Amino acid sequence: MSKMHVKFTLNGEEVEGLAEPRTLLIHFLRENLRITGPHIGCETSHCGACTVDMDGKSVKSCTVFVAQANGADVTTIEGLTNPDGTLSVIQEMFREHHGLQCGYCTPGMITRVHRLLQEHPSPTEEDVRFGIAGNLCRCTGYQNIVKAVLAAADQLNAQKEAAE
Amino acid sequence: MIPAAFEYHRPADLASALSILNTHGDEARVVAGGHSLIPMMKLRMTEIGHLVDLQDIASLRGIEVTSDSVVIGAMTTQHELITSDALATALPIIREAALLIADPQVRYMGTLGGNVANGDPGNDMPGLMQCLDARFTVEGADGPREIKARAYYESAYFTAREEEEILTKVTIPLPAAGHGFAYEKQKRKVGDYATAACGVIVSGDGASVAMTNLADTPIWSEQAGTALAAGDVDGAVAAALAAIDPQEDMRGPIAFKRHVAGVVIRRAMERALTRAKG
Ligand SMILES: Cc1cc2nc3c(=O)[nH]c(=O)nc-3n(C[C@H](O)[C@H](O)[C@H](O)COP(=O)(O)OP(=O)(O)OC[C@H]3O[C@@H](n4cnc5c(N)ncnc54)[C@H](O)[C@@H]3O)c2cc1C
Ligand code: FES
Ligand code: FES
């Protein structure tokens, strides 16, 4: 089957390439573009390790064809650090609160949390647990992830207040 | 897991989508959110020659609340159903049910139209739409027609929609003001389909009871509604249980499913009654 030309915005920059329409977005990111932040955990839409942000939605990139992402605005963990390359507030809080152990789930988790905090800037613990229910972590037991997210929310809100 | 190759189409309007479906017949299939279809394609349980992506068709999106009904475009996502305050005010049962579907990532992509068109008995919206007596508008080359949700499901994955038709919108008559409602679902874990689920509406006009994943189609039980409207919860639960036909699968044997169904149905009825005003 013939390849199609795909073009979309990735972490603020335009990317393009040739791909069969059946190529999954996660494979295009990892194999064609060498964007290896988003991981493949289950490849069956269950674990969330492959989560990317697409047009303002957290999506499992193993369950999207690259053809569907044509023209979209995609952000991966690579696009979520500070512009100078230092860790973002969410990343820093995961480090500080031990929100990761092996780190396999972390890129997907943080990409999801990024969107969650845009939608719920002051979440309760329950909001956090409900909001990250699509991301599995086999190591932490979630407790420290929840702590990290709540701490990140506080810091981001404090930064916003200071700026006002 | 890579699906078989297909040709990809992304039409900008409904007429173009219908014409692609007409040209390619049963070789073609539409994709909405893709979160039921793509997993099936990856497992190679579904092979498709032409995939018709509906994402650019603006006329298939949106939620319109009027004084006596709600009209929801087929491409409206579950996330949009949850975040619409107008919908939550008019028909709070939709948010309650949508929050029990899958996980956040799936709800950003999965659409109401895909959920009801799919014909998978595990989907939650079909039972809910039967409970609410919704109507589905499907459109083919000969123009649109309406099918009642209660007449839409024939057996697992077989529905009253013809293959060249696209489901464009769902129309839901508003239940009486102050109606009681509940959607109760038992699942093994977040992101799982129901072991048993039940939607209930009660109001001065009567009661309606429908169930999810307890037969090869959703089940709406008129008898259960009549008994519940008369205040007979025990009779209503018994009538609902008489209407289902659960099968043994990885969610458990038949006796277990019947037990869970009894609990879920009763909880849904009791919660709906507590919430009813007047
Ligand atoms: C991990 C996981 C857990 C899930 N858990 C649940 C759950 O608990 N409850 C639940 O209800 N669902 C669940 N789902 C399914 C999810 O809600 C689906 O997204 C939804 O059922 C289908 O919507 P879609 O837009 O993704 O449809 P698609 O996958 O795009 O399409 C599904 C089918 O419907 C057809 N179709 C789609 N739109 C139309 C249309 N407008 N007209 C005609 N035909 C159309 C397609 O051709 C296809 O055959 C889960 C999915 C996943 C991956
Ligand atoms: S790899 Fe996509 S959800 Fe697990
Ligand atoms: S830190 Fe190992 S899976 Fe989450």
Short mmCIF file of C-alpha atoms and ligand atoms in Angstrom, two decimals:
data_model
loop_
_atom_site.label_atom_id
_atom_site.label_comp_id
_atom_site.label_asym_id
_atom_site.label_seq_id
_atom_site.Cartn_x
_atom_site.Cartn_y
_atom_site.Cartn_z
CA MET A 1 0.00 0.00 0.00
CA SER A 2 1.35 3.39 -0.90
CA LYS A 3 2.84 5.75 1.62
CA MET A 4 1.29 9.08 2.42
CA HIS A 5 2.92 12.36 3.22
CA VAL A 6 2.31 13.36 6.83
CA LYS A 7 3.03 16.66 8.44
CA PHE A 8 2.26 17.86 11.94
CA THR A 9 3.57 20.06 14.70
CA LEU A 10 5.75 18.25 17.22
CA ASN A 11 6.92 20.09 20.31
CA GLY A 12 6.43 23.40 18.54
CA GLU A 13 8.22 22.51 15.32
CA GLU A 14 6.86 21.25 12.05
CA VAL A 15 7.82 17.66 11.21
CA GLU A 16 7.03 15.63 8.13
CA GLY A 17 7.69 12.28 6.58
CA LEU A 18 6.36 9.42 4.52
CA ALA A 19 4.43 6.66 6.20
CA GLU A 20 1.84 4.03 5.49
CA PRO A 21 -1.49 5.22 6.89
CA ARG A 22 -1.60 2.12 9.14
CA THR A 23 1.55 3.21 10.96
CA LEU A 24 0.70 3.91 14.57
CA LEU A 25 1.65 7.35 15.86
CA ILE A 26 3.89 5.82 18.56
CA HIS A 27 5.89 3.93 15.92
CA PHE A 28 6.23 7.00 13.73
CA LEU A 29 7.44 9.06 16.69
CA ARG A 30 9.92 6.49 17.93
CA GLU A 31 11.19 4.95 14.71
CA ASN A 32 10.95 7.69 12.08
CA LEU A 33 11.47 10.75 14.25
CA ARG A 34 13.58 9.15 17.02
CA ILE A 35 11.35 10.71 19.64
CA THR A 36 11.75 7.96 22.23
CA GLY A 37 10.22 9.69 25.26
CA PRO A 38 6.80 8.12 24.80
CA HIS A 39 7.21 4.42 25.60
CA ILE A 40 5.46 1.28 24.49
CA GLY A 41 4.20 -0.59 27.52
CA CYS A 42 1.32 -2.78 26.42
CA GLU A 43 0.59 -1.70 22.85
CA THR A 44 -3.05 -2.55 23.57
CA SER A 45 -4.47 0.79 24.79
CA HIS A 46 -4.27 -0.05 28.48
CA CYS A 47 -1.11 1.26 30.16
CA GLY A 48 -0.73 4.91 29.08
CA ALA A 49 3.09 4.70 28.72
CA CYS A 50 2.67 5.96 25.14
CA THR A 51 0.64 9.04 26.17
CA VAL A 52 1.23 12.19 24.13
CA ASP A 53 -0.70 15.45 24.04
CA MET A 54 -2.57 15.90 20.76
CA ASP A 55 -4.59 19.06 20.10
CA GLY A 56 -5.04 19.58 23.84
CA LYS A 57 -6.01 16.00 24.64
CA SER A 58 -4.04 13.27 26.38
CA VAL A 59 -4.02 10.36 23.95
CA LYS A 60 -2.53 6.90 23.79
CA SER A 61 -0.34 7.12 20.71
CA CYS A 62 -0.47 3.33 20.24
CA THR A 63 -4.16 3.75 19.42
CA VAL A 64 -3.90 6.54 16.85
CA PHE A 65 -2.83 6.12 13.24
CA VAL A 66 -0.25 8.63 12.09
CA ALA A 67 -2.73 9.48 9.32
CA GLN A 68 -5.16 10.73 11.97
CA ALA A 69 -2.45 12.95 13.45
CA ASN A 70 -1.80 14.64 10.11
CA GLY A 71 -2.11 18.39 10.74
CA ALA A 72 -2.31 18.00 14.53
CA ASP A 73 -0.37 19.73 17.28
CA VAL A 74 1.51 17.04 19.21
CA THR A 75 3.54 17.43 22.39
CA THR A 76 5.66 14.69 23.97
CA ILE A 77 7.74 14.68 27.15
CA GLU A 78 10.61 16.08 25.04
CA GLY A 79 8.57 19.27 24.66
CA LEU A 80 7.70 19.64 28.33
CA THR A 81 11.03 20.70 29.84
CA ASN A 82 11.71 24.39 30.39
CA PRO A 83 12.92 26.23 27.28
CA ASP A 84 16.49 26.30 28.70
CA GLY A 85 16.46 22.51 29.05
CA THR A 86 16.08 22.42 32.84
CA LEU A 87 13.37 20.34 34.44
CA SER A 88 9.84 21.75 34.46
CA VAL A 89 7.98 22.16 37.74
CA ILE A 90 6.13 18.88 37.26
CA GLN A 91 9.34 17.01 36.46
CA GLU A 92 11.14 18.61 39.39
CA MET A 93 8.34 17.60 41.77
CA PHE A 94 8.43 14.00 40.51
CA ARG A 95 12.17 14.01 41.29
CA GLU A 96 11.77 15.63 44.67
CA HIS A 97 8.86 13.45 45.85
CA HIS A 98 10.26 10.22 44.43
CA GLY A 99 7.38 9.93 41.96
CA LEU A 100 9.30 7.42 39.88
CA GLN A 101 11.37 4.33 40.42
CA CYS A 102 12.21 2.53 37.18
CA GLY A 103 10.90 5.51 35.20
CA TYR A 104 9.23 3.53 32.46
CA CYS A 105 5.78 5.04 33.03
CA THR A 106 7.12 8.51 33.78
CA PRO A 107 7.09 10.23 30.35
CA GLY A 108 3.49 9.17 29.76
CA MET A 109 2.55 9.98 33.34
CA ILE A 110 4.03 13.49 33.23
CA THR A 111 2.55 14.21 29.81
CA ARG A 112 -0.87 13.24 31.22
CA VAL A 113 -0.34 15.29 34.38
CA HIS A 114 0.60 18.31 32.26
CA ARG A 115 -2.88 18.25 30.66
CA LEU A 116 -4.63 17.38 33.94
CA LEU A 117 -3.18 20.46 35.64
CA GLN A 118 -4.19 22.67 32.72
CA GLU A 119 -7.77 21.48 33.20
CA HIS A 120 -7.72 21.26 37.02
CA PRO A 121 -5.14 23.73 38.34
CA SER A 122 -6.07 22.97 41.96
CA PRO A 123 -6.99 19.31 42.05
CA THR A 124 -7.93 17.29 45.12
CA GLU A 125 -6.17 14.00 45.75
CA GLU A 126 -9.23 12.26 44.33
CA ASP A 127 -9.10 14.40 41.16
CA VAL A 128 -5.46 13.40 40.70
CA ARG A 129 -6.11 9.69 41.16
CA PHE A 130 -9.10 9.81 38.81
CA GLY A 131 -7.17 11.93 36.30
CA ILE A 132 -4.21 9.56 36.05
CA ALA A 133 -6.32 6.39 35.99
CA GLY A 134 -5.27 5.74 32.40
CA ASN A 135 -1.58 5.51 33.33
CA LEU A 136 -0.30 2.35 34.99
CA CYS A 137 2.78 2.35 37.22
CA ARG A 138 4.16 -0.98 38.39
CA CYS A 139 6.68 0.47 40.85
CA THR A 140 5.58 3.36 42.99
CA GLY A 141 2.16 2.32 44.23
CA TYR A 142 1.06 5.78 43.01
CA GLN A 143 1.35 7.39 46.47
CA ASN A 144 4.42 9.44 45.61
CA ILE A 145 3.11 10.26 42.16
CA VAL A 146 0.01 11.76 43.74
CA LYS A 147 2.19 13.72 46.19
CA ALA A 148 4.32 15.01 43.32
CA VAL A 149 1.30 16.13 41.32
CA LEU A 150 -0.27 17.95 44.28
CA ALA A 151 3.06 19.65 45.02
CA ALA A 152 3.43 20.64 41.37
CA ALA A 153 -0.06 22.15 41.40
CA ASP A 154 0.80 24.23 44.49
CA GLN A 155 4.06 25.46 42.97
CA LEU A 156 2.48 26.33 39.63
CA ASN A 157 -0.30 28.23 41.39
CA ALA A 158 2.24 30.08 43.56
CA GLN A 159 4.23 31.03 40.43
CA LYS A 160 1.06 32.28 38.77
CA GLU A 161 0.15 34.38 41.80
CA ALA A 162 3.64 35.85 42.03
CA ALA A 163 3.46 36.82 38.36
CA GLU A 164 0.15 38.65 38.84
CA MET B 1 0.85 -5.00 16.59
CA ILE B 2 0.33 -3.60 13.15
CA PRO B 3 -2.98 -3.82 11.33
CA ALA B 4 -3.39 -4.86 7.71
CA ALA B 5 -2.83 -2.08 5.19
CA PHE B 6 -5.69 0.18 4.17
CA GLU B 7 -6.33 3.28 2.13
CA TYR B 8 -7.01 6.40 4.25
CA HIS B 9 -9.64 9.04 3.48
CA ARG B 10 -10.41 12.19 5.39
CA PRO B 11 -13.47 13.82 3.82
CA ALA B 12 -14.37 17.39 4.80
CA ASP B 13 -18.13 16.94 4.74
CA LEU B 14 -20.83 14.32 5.14
CA ALA B 15 -21.72 14.13 1.44
CA SER B 16 -18.12 13.23 0.52
CA ALA B 17 -17.96 10.63 3.29
CA LEU B 18 -21.19 9.01 2.09
CA SER B 19 -19.96 8.95 -1.47
CA ILE B 20 -16.73 7.15 -0.44
CA LEU B 21 -18.82 4.59 1.44
CA ASN B 22 -21.02 4.12 -1.62
CA THR B 23 -18.08 3.65 -3.95
CA HIS B 24 -16.31 1.05 -1.83
CA GLY B 25 -19.28 -0.79 -0.30
CA ASP B 26 -18.39 -3.18 2.50
CA GLU B 27 -14.64 -2.62 1.90
CA ALA B 28 -15.01 0.76 3.60
CA ARG B 29 -15.51 1.60 7.25
CA VAL B 30 -15.70 4.91 9.10
CA VAL B 31 -13.42 5.70 12.02
CA ALA B 32 -14.52 8.14 14.73
CA GLY B 33 -12.33 8.08 17.86
CA GLY B 34 -10.90 4.74 16.81
CA HIS B 35 -10.77 3.38 20.34
CA SER B 36 -12.92 0.35 19.59
CA LEU B 37 -11.98 -0.03 15.93
CA ILE B 38 -8.18 0.38 16.04
CA PRO B 39 -7.67 -2.26 18.77
CA MET B 40 -9.73 -4.68 16.62
CA MET B 41 -7.67 -3.79 13.54
CA LYS B 42 -4.42 -4.30 15.46
CA LEU B 43 -5.61 -7.75 16.49
CA ARG B 44 -6.46 -8.33 12.82
CA MET B 45 -9.98 -9.21 13.82
CA THR B 46 -11.22 -6.54 11.44
CA GLU B 47 -9.72 -5.89 8.01
CA ILE B 48 -10.65 -2.77 6.17
CA GLY B 49 -9.79 -1.69 2.64
CA HIS B 50 -10.78 1.95 3.00
CA LEU B 51 -10.80 3.79 6.28
CA VAL B 52 -12.93 6.93 6.27
CA ASP B 53 -11.92 9.33 9.07
CA LEU B 54 -14.83 11.55 10.19
CA GLN B 55 -12.73 13.97 12.29
CA ASP B 56 -12.95 16.93 9.87
CA ILE B 57 -16.75 16.88 9.49
CA ALA B 58 -17.77 19.79 11.71
CA SER B 59 -21.51 19.16 11.28
CA LEU B 60 -21.15 15.92 13.26
CA ARG B 61 -20.05 17.71 16.44
CA GLY B 62 -21.79 19.63 19.18
CA ILE B 63 -24.34 19.45 21.96
CA GLU B 64 -27.61 21.36 21.64
CA VAL B 65 -29.96 21.59 24.62
CA THR B 66 -33.50 22.80 23.88
CA SER B 67 -36.58 23.01 26.11
CA ASP B 68 -37.68 19.45 25.39
CA SER B 69 -34.70 17.57 23.99
CA VAL B 70 -30.95 17.27 23.71
CA VAL B 71 -29.33 16.72 20.33
CA ILE B 72 -25.75 15.44 20.32
CA GLY B 73 -23.58 15.16 17.21
CA ALA B 74 -22.12 11.69 16.62
CA MET B 75 -18.49 12.91 16.78
CA THR B 76 -18.93 14.51 20.21
CA THR B 77 -16.39 12.86 22.51
CA GLN B 78 -17.06 11.34 25.90
CA HIS B 79 -14.78 14.02 27.36
CA GLU B 80 -16.99 16.72 25.81
CA LEU B 81 -20.10 15.03 27.24
CA ILE B 82 -18.52 15.15 30.71
CA THR B 83 -17.38 18.77 30.52
CA SER B 84 -20.62 20.25 29.15
CA ASP B 85 -22.37 22.05 32.01
CA ALA B 86 -25.51 22.59 29.93
CA LEU B 87 -25.77 18.84 29.40
CA ALA B 88 -25.05 18.09 33.06
CA THR B 89 -27.91 20.39 34.07
CA ALA B 90 -30.42 18.99 31.58
CA LEU B 91 -29.44 15.31 31.71
CA PRO B 92 -27.05 14.61 34.59
CA ILE B 93 -27.18 10.84 34.01
CA ILE B 94 -24.98 11.25 30.92
CA ARG B 95 -22.06 12.67 32.88
CA GLU B 96 -22.52 10.04 35.59
CA ALA B 97 -22.34 7.24 33.00
CA ALA B 98 -19.58 8.77 30.84
CA LEU B 99 -17.29 9.10 33.88
CA LEU B 100 -17.52 5.33 34.29
CA ILE B 101 -16.30 4.62 30.76
CA ALA B 102 -12.69 3.57 30.27
CA ASP B 103 -10.06 6.11 31.40
CA PRO B 104 -9.30 9.79 30.63
CA GLN B 105 -7.23 9.12 27.50
CA VAL B 106 -9.92 6.90 25.97
CA ARG B 107 -12.64 9.44 26.79
CA TYR B 108 -10.81 12.25 24.97
CA MET B 109 -10.98 10.16 21.79
CA GLY B 110 -14.04 7.91 22.08
CA THR B 111 -17.21 9.43 20.65
CA LEU B 112 -20.88 9.03 21.47
CA GLY B 113 -21.58 8.02 17.86
CA GLY B 114 -18.84 5.37 17.86
CA ASN B 115 -20.00 4.04 21.20
CA VAL B 116 -23.61 3.60 20.11
CA ALA B 117 -22.91 2.56 16.49
CA ASN B 118 -20.33 -0.09 17.42
CA GLY B 119 -22.85 -2.71 18.60
CA ASP B 120 -20.51 -4.13 21.27
CA PRO B 121 -22.70 -5.26 24.19
CA GLY B 122 -19.95 -3.98 26.53
CA ASN B 123 -20.41 -0.37 25.51
CA ASP B 124 -22.22 1.71 28.14
CA MET B 125 -23.99 4.32 26.01
CA PRO B 126 -26.38 1.96 24.17
CA GLY B 127 -28.11 0.84 27.38
CA LEU B 128 -28.23 4.41 28.61
CA MET B 129 -29.74 5.57 25.30
CA GLN B 130 -32.40 2.86 25.58
CA CYS B 131 -33.15 3.97 29.11
CA LEU B 132 -33.60 7.55 27.84
CA ASP B 133 -35.60 6.45 24.76
CA ALA B 134 -33.13 8.23 22.46
CA ARG B 135 -33.37 8.22 18.66
CA PHE B 136 -30.38 7.77 16.34
CA THR B 137 -30.32 9.60 13.01
CA VAL B 138 -28.52 7.65 10.30
CA GLU B 139 -27.89 9.05 6.86
CA GLY B 140 -27.19 7.25 3.58
CA ALA B 141 -27.50 8.04 -0.09
CA ASP B 142 -31.29 8.28 0.27
CA GLY B 143 -31.13 10.86 3.03
CA PRO B 144 -31.59 10.66 6.79
CA ARG B 145 -33.84 8.36 8.80
CA GLU B 146 -34.39 7.90 12.52
CA ILE B 147 -34.10 4.64 14.44
CA LYS B 148 -35.12 4.30 18.06
CA ALA B 149 -32.28 3.14 20.34
CA ARG B 150 -34.69 0.50 21.62
CA ALA B 151 -34.98 -0.94 18.08
CA TYR B 152 -31.38 -0.48 16.95
CA TYR B 153 -29.52 -3.48 18.40
CA GLU B 154 -30.08 -6.89 16.75
CA SER B 155 -27.23 -8.96 18.22
CA ALA B 156 -23.57 -8.39 19.08
CA TYR B 157 -22.12 -6.09 16.37
CA PHE B 158 -25.31 -6.32 14.26
CA THR B 159 -27.48 -3.22 14.21
CA ALA B 160 -30.30 -1.68 12.19
CA ARG B 161 -27.84 0.67 10.45
CA GLU B 162 -26.94 -0.23 6.85
CA GLU B 163 -23.24 -0.40 6.06
CA GLU B 164 -23.31 2.64 3.77
CA GLU B 165 -25.07 4.76 6.40
CA ILE B 166 -23.39 7.12 8.85
CA LEU B 167 -24.87 7.80 12.26
CA THR B 168 -25.01 11.59 12.40
CA LYS B 169 -26.70 12.50 15.68
CA VAL B 170 -28.52 11.30 18.76
CA THR B 171 -31.75 12.97 19.91
CA ILE B 172 -32.81 12.49 23.51
CA PRO B 173 -36.21 13.65 24.80
CA LEU B 174 -35.75 15.37 28.16
CA PRO B 175 -37.26 13.50 31.11
CA ALA B 176 -39.60 15.54 33.36
CA ALA B 177 -37.95 18.21 35.53
CA GLY B 178 -36.87 16.86 38.91
CA HIS B 179 -36.49 13.33 37.56
CA GLY B 180 -34.45 10.84 39.54
CA PHE B 181 -31.59 9.14 37.73
CA ALA B 182 -28.73 6.72 38.23
CA TYR B 183 -26.20 4.80 36.16
CA GLU B 184 -24.59 2.09 38.27
CA LYS B 185 -21.73 -0.03 36.94
CA GLN B 186 -19.72 -2.88 38.41
CA LYS B 187 -16.32 -3.35 36.77
CA ARG B 188 -13.21 -5.27 37.77
CA LYS B 189 -10.90 -2.27 37.47
CA VAL B 190 -10.73 1.23 36.02
CA GLY B 191 -10.87 0.98 32.26
CA ASP B 192 -12.81 -2.26 32.18
CA TYR B 193 -16.14 -2.91 30.54
CA ALA B 194 -19.08 -3.67 32.82
CA THR B 195 -19.59 -6.98 34.56
CA ALA B 196 -23.07 -5.53 34.94
CA ALA B 197 -24.48 -2.02 34.62
CA CYS B 198 -27.91 -0.45 34.84
CA GLY B 199 -29.43 2.93 33.99
CA VAL B 200 -32.61 4.15 35.66
CA ILE B 201 -34.81 7.23 35.22
CA VAL B 202 -37.84 7.87 37.47
CA SER B 203 -40.24 10.78 37.24
CA GLY B 204 -43.91 11.64 37.56
CA ASP B 205 -44.31 10.31 34.00
CA GLY B 206 -43.10 6.82 34.86
CA ALA B 207 -39.83 4.92 35.09
CA SER B 208 -37.35 3.42 32.64
CA VAL B 209 -34.76 0.68 33.28
CA ALA B 210 -32.05 -0.56 30.90
CA MET B 211 -29.02 -2.79 31.36
CA THR B 212 -25.52 -3.09 29.87
CA ASN B 213 -23.45 -6.21 29.09
CA LEU B 214 -25.99 -8.67 30.44
CA ALA B 215 -27.02 -10.08 27.03
CA ASP B 216 -25.71 -9.79 23.46
CA THR B 217 -27.53 -6.45 23.16
CA PRO B 218 -28.49 -3.84 25.73
CA ILE B 219 -31.74 -4.76 27.48
CA TRP B 220 -34.56 -2.32 28.17
CA SER B 221 -37.23 -3.84 30.42
CA GLU B 222 -40.68 -2.29 30.12
CA GLN B 223 -41.99 -4.48 32.97
CA ALA B 224 -39.22 -3.31 35.29
CA GLY B 225 -40.13 0.30 34.50
CA THR B 226 -43.83 -0.30 35.19
CA ALA B 227 -43.13 -1.99 38.53
CA LEU B 228 -40.68 0.73 39.58
CA ALA B 229 -43.16 3.49 38.66
CA ALA B 230 -45.67 1.75 40.96
CA GLY B 231 -43.09 1.86 43.78
CA ASP B 232 -42.42 -1.90 43.72
CA VAL B 233 -38.61 -2.10 43.79
CA ASP B 234 -38.54 -5.86 44.48
CA GLY B 235 -40.86 -6.50 41.55
CA ALA B 236 -38.82 -4.20 39.33
CA VAL B 237 -35.54 -5.97 40.16
CA ALA B 238 -37.19 -9.34 39.51
CA ALA B 239 -38.56 -8.16 36.15
CA ALA B 240 -35.16 -6.78 35.12
CA LEU B 241 -33.42 -10.03 36.06
CA ALA B 242 -35.98 -12.00 34.07
CA ALA B 243 -35.14 -9.98 30.96
CA ILE B 244 -31.36 -10.54 30.89
CA ASP B 245 -29.35 -13.39 29.39
CA PRO B 246 -25.74 -13.11 30.59
CA GLN B 247 -23.08 -15.49 29.26
CA GLU B 248 -20.06 -16.94 30.99
CA ASP B 249 -16.78 -15.19 30.09
CA MET B 250 -13.65 -13.84 31.76
CA ARG B 251 -15.85 -11.64 33.95
CA GLY B 252 -17.37 -14.70 35.58
CA PRO B 253 -19.90 -17.52 35.37
CA ILE B 254 -23.58 -16.90 34.75
CA ALA B 255 -24.64 -17.30 38.41
CA PHE B 256 -22.09 -14.66 39.48
CA LYS B 257 -23.22 -12.24 36.79
CA ARG B 258 -26.85 -12.66 37.81
CA HIS B 259 -25.88 -11.97 41.40
CA VAL B 260 -23.94 -8.83 40.46
CA ALA B 261 -26.75 -7.71 38.17
CA GLY B 262 -29.26 -8.00 41.03
CA VAL B 263 -27.09 -5.80 43.27
CA VAL B 264 -26.34 -3.22 40.57
CA ILE B 265 -29.96 -2.95 39.39
CA ARG B 266 -31.25 -2.46 42.94
CA ARG B 267 -28.63 0.19 43.72
CA ALA B 268 -29.47 2.07 40.54
CA MET B 269 -33.20 2.02 41.33
CA GLU B 270 -32.73 3.09 44.93
CA ARG B 271 -30.36 5.93 44.02
CA ALA B 272 -32.71 7.16 41.30
CA LEU B 273 -35.65 7.14 43.74
CA THR B 274 -33.68 9.11 46.35
CA ARG B 275 -32.77 11.72 43.79
CA ALA B 276 -36.31 12.16 42.38
CA LYS B 277 -37.95 15.41 43.46
CA GLY B 278 -41.72 15.57 43.80
C1 LIG C 1 -8.93 0.51 27.31
C2 LIG C 1 -10.33 0.79 26.82
C3 LIG C 1 -11.39 0.69 27.71
C4 LIG C 1 -12.69 0.94 27.29
N1 LIG C 1 -13.70 0.88 28.21
C5 LIG C 1 -14.97 1.15 27.82
C6 LIG C 1 -16.05 1.11 28.74
O1 LIG C 1 -15.88 0.83 29.92
N2 LIG C 1 -17.29 1.40 28.28
C7 LIG C 1 -17.52 1.74 26.99
O2 LIG C 1 -18.66 2.01 26.64
N3 LIG C 1 -16.53 1.79 26.10
C8 LIG C 1 -15.27 1.50 26.48
N4 LIG C 1 -14.25 1.57 25.57
C9 LIG C 1 -14.59 1.89 24.19
C10 LIG C 1 -14.50 3.37 23.93
O3 LIG C 1 -15.47 4.05 24.68
C11 LIG C 1 -14.68 3.59 22.42
O4 LIG C 1 -13.97 4.71 22.10
C12 LIG C 1 -16.08 3.72 21.93
O5 LIG C 1 -16.84 2.61 22.24
C13 LIG C 1 -16.16 3.81 20.41
O6 LIG C 1 -16.08 5.10 20.06
P1 LIG C 1 -15.03 5.57 18.97
O7 LIG C 1 -15.39 6.96 18.64
O8 LIG C 1 -13.68 5.31 19.46
O9 LIG C 1 -15.42 4.63 17.75
P2 LIG C 1 -14.53 3.89 16.67
O10 LIG C 1 -13.62 2.94 17.32
O11 LIG C 1 -13.96 4.88 15.73
O12 LIG C 1 -15.67 3.09 15.89
C14 LIG C 1 -16.33 1.97 16.48
C15 LIG C 1 -17.27 1.34 15.42
O13 LIG C 1 -18.36 2.20 15.16
C16 LIG C 1 -18.36 2.62 13.78
N5 LIG C 1 -18.68 4.05 13.81
C17 LIG C 1 -18.08 5.01 14.52
N6 LIG C 1 -18.68 6.20 14.34
C18 LIG C 1 -19.71 5.97 13.47
C19 LIG C 1 -20.71 6.81 12.90
N7 LIG C 1 -20.80 8.11 13.20
N8 LIG C 1 -21.60 6.24 12.04
C20 LIG C 1 -21.52 4.91 11.75
N9 LIG C 1 -20.60 4.08 12.27
C21 LIG C 1 -19.70 4.60 13.13
C22 LIG C 1 -16.96 2.32 13.25
O14 LIG C 1 -16.98 2.04 11.88
C23 LIG C 1 -16.58 1.10 14.08
O15 LIG C 1 -17.14 -0.05 13.52
C24 LIG C 1 -12.93 1.31 25.95
C25 LIG C 1 -11.88 1.41 25.04
C26 LIG C 1 -10.58 1.14 25.47
C27 LIG C 1 -9.46 1.24 24.47
S1 FES C 2 1.50 1.30 24.92
FE1 FES C 2 -0.19 2.54 24.45
S2 FES C 2 -1.49 2.26 26.15
FE2 FES C 2 0.14 0.86 26.58
S1 FES C 3 8.20 4.01 37.95
FE1 FES C 3 8.37 1.98 37.17
S2 FES C 3 6.47 1.78 36.15
FE2 FES C 3 6.21 3.65 37.15
#
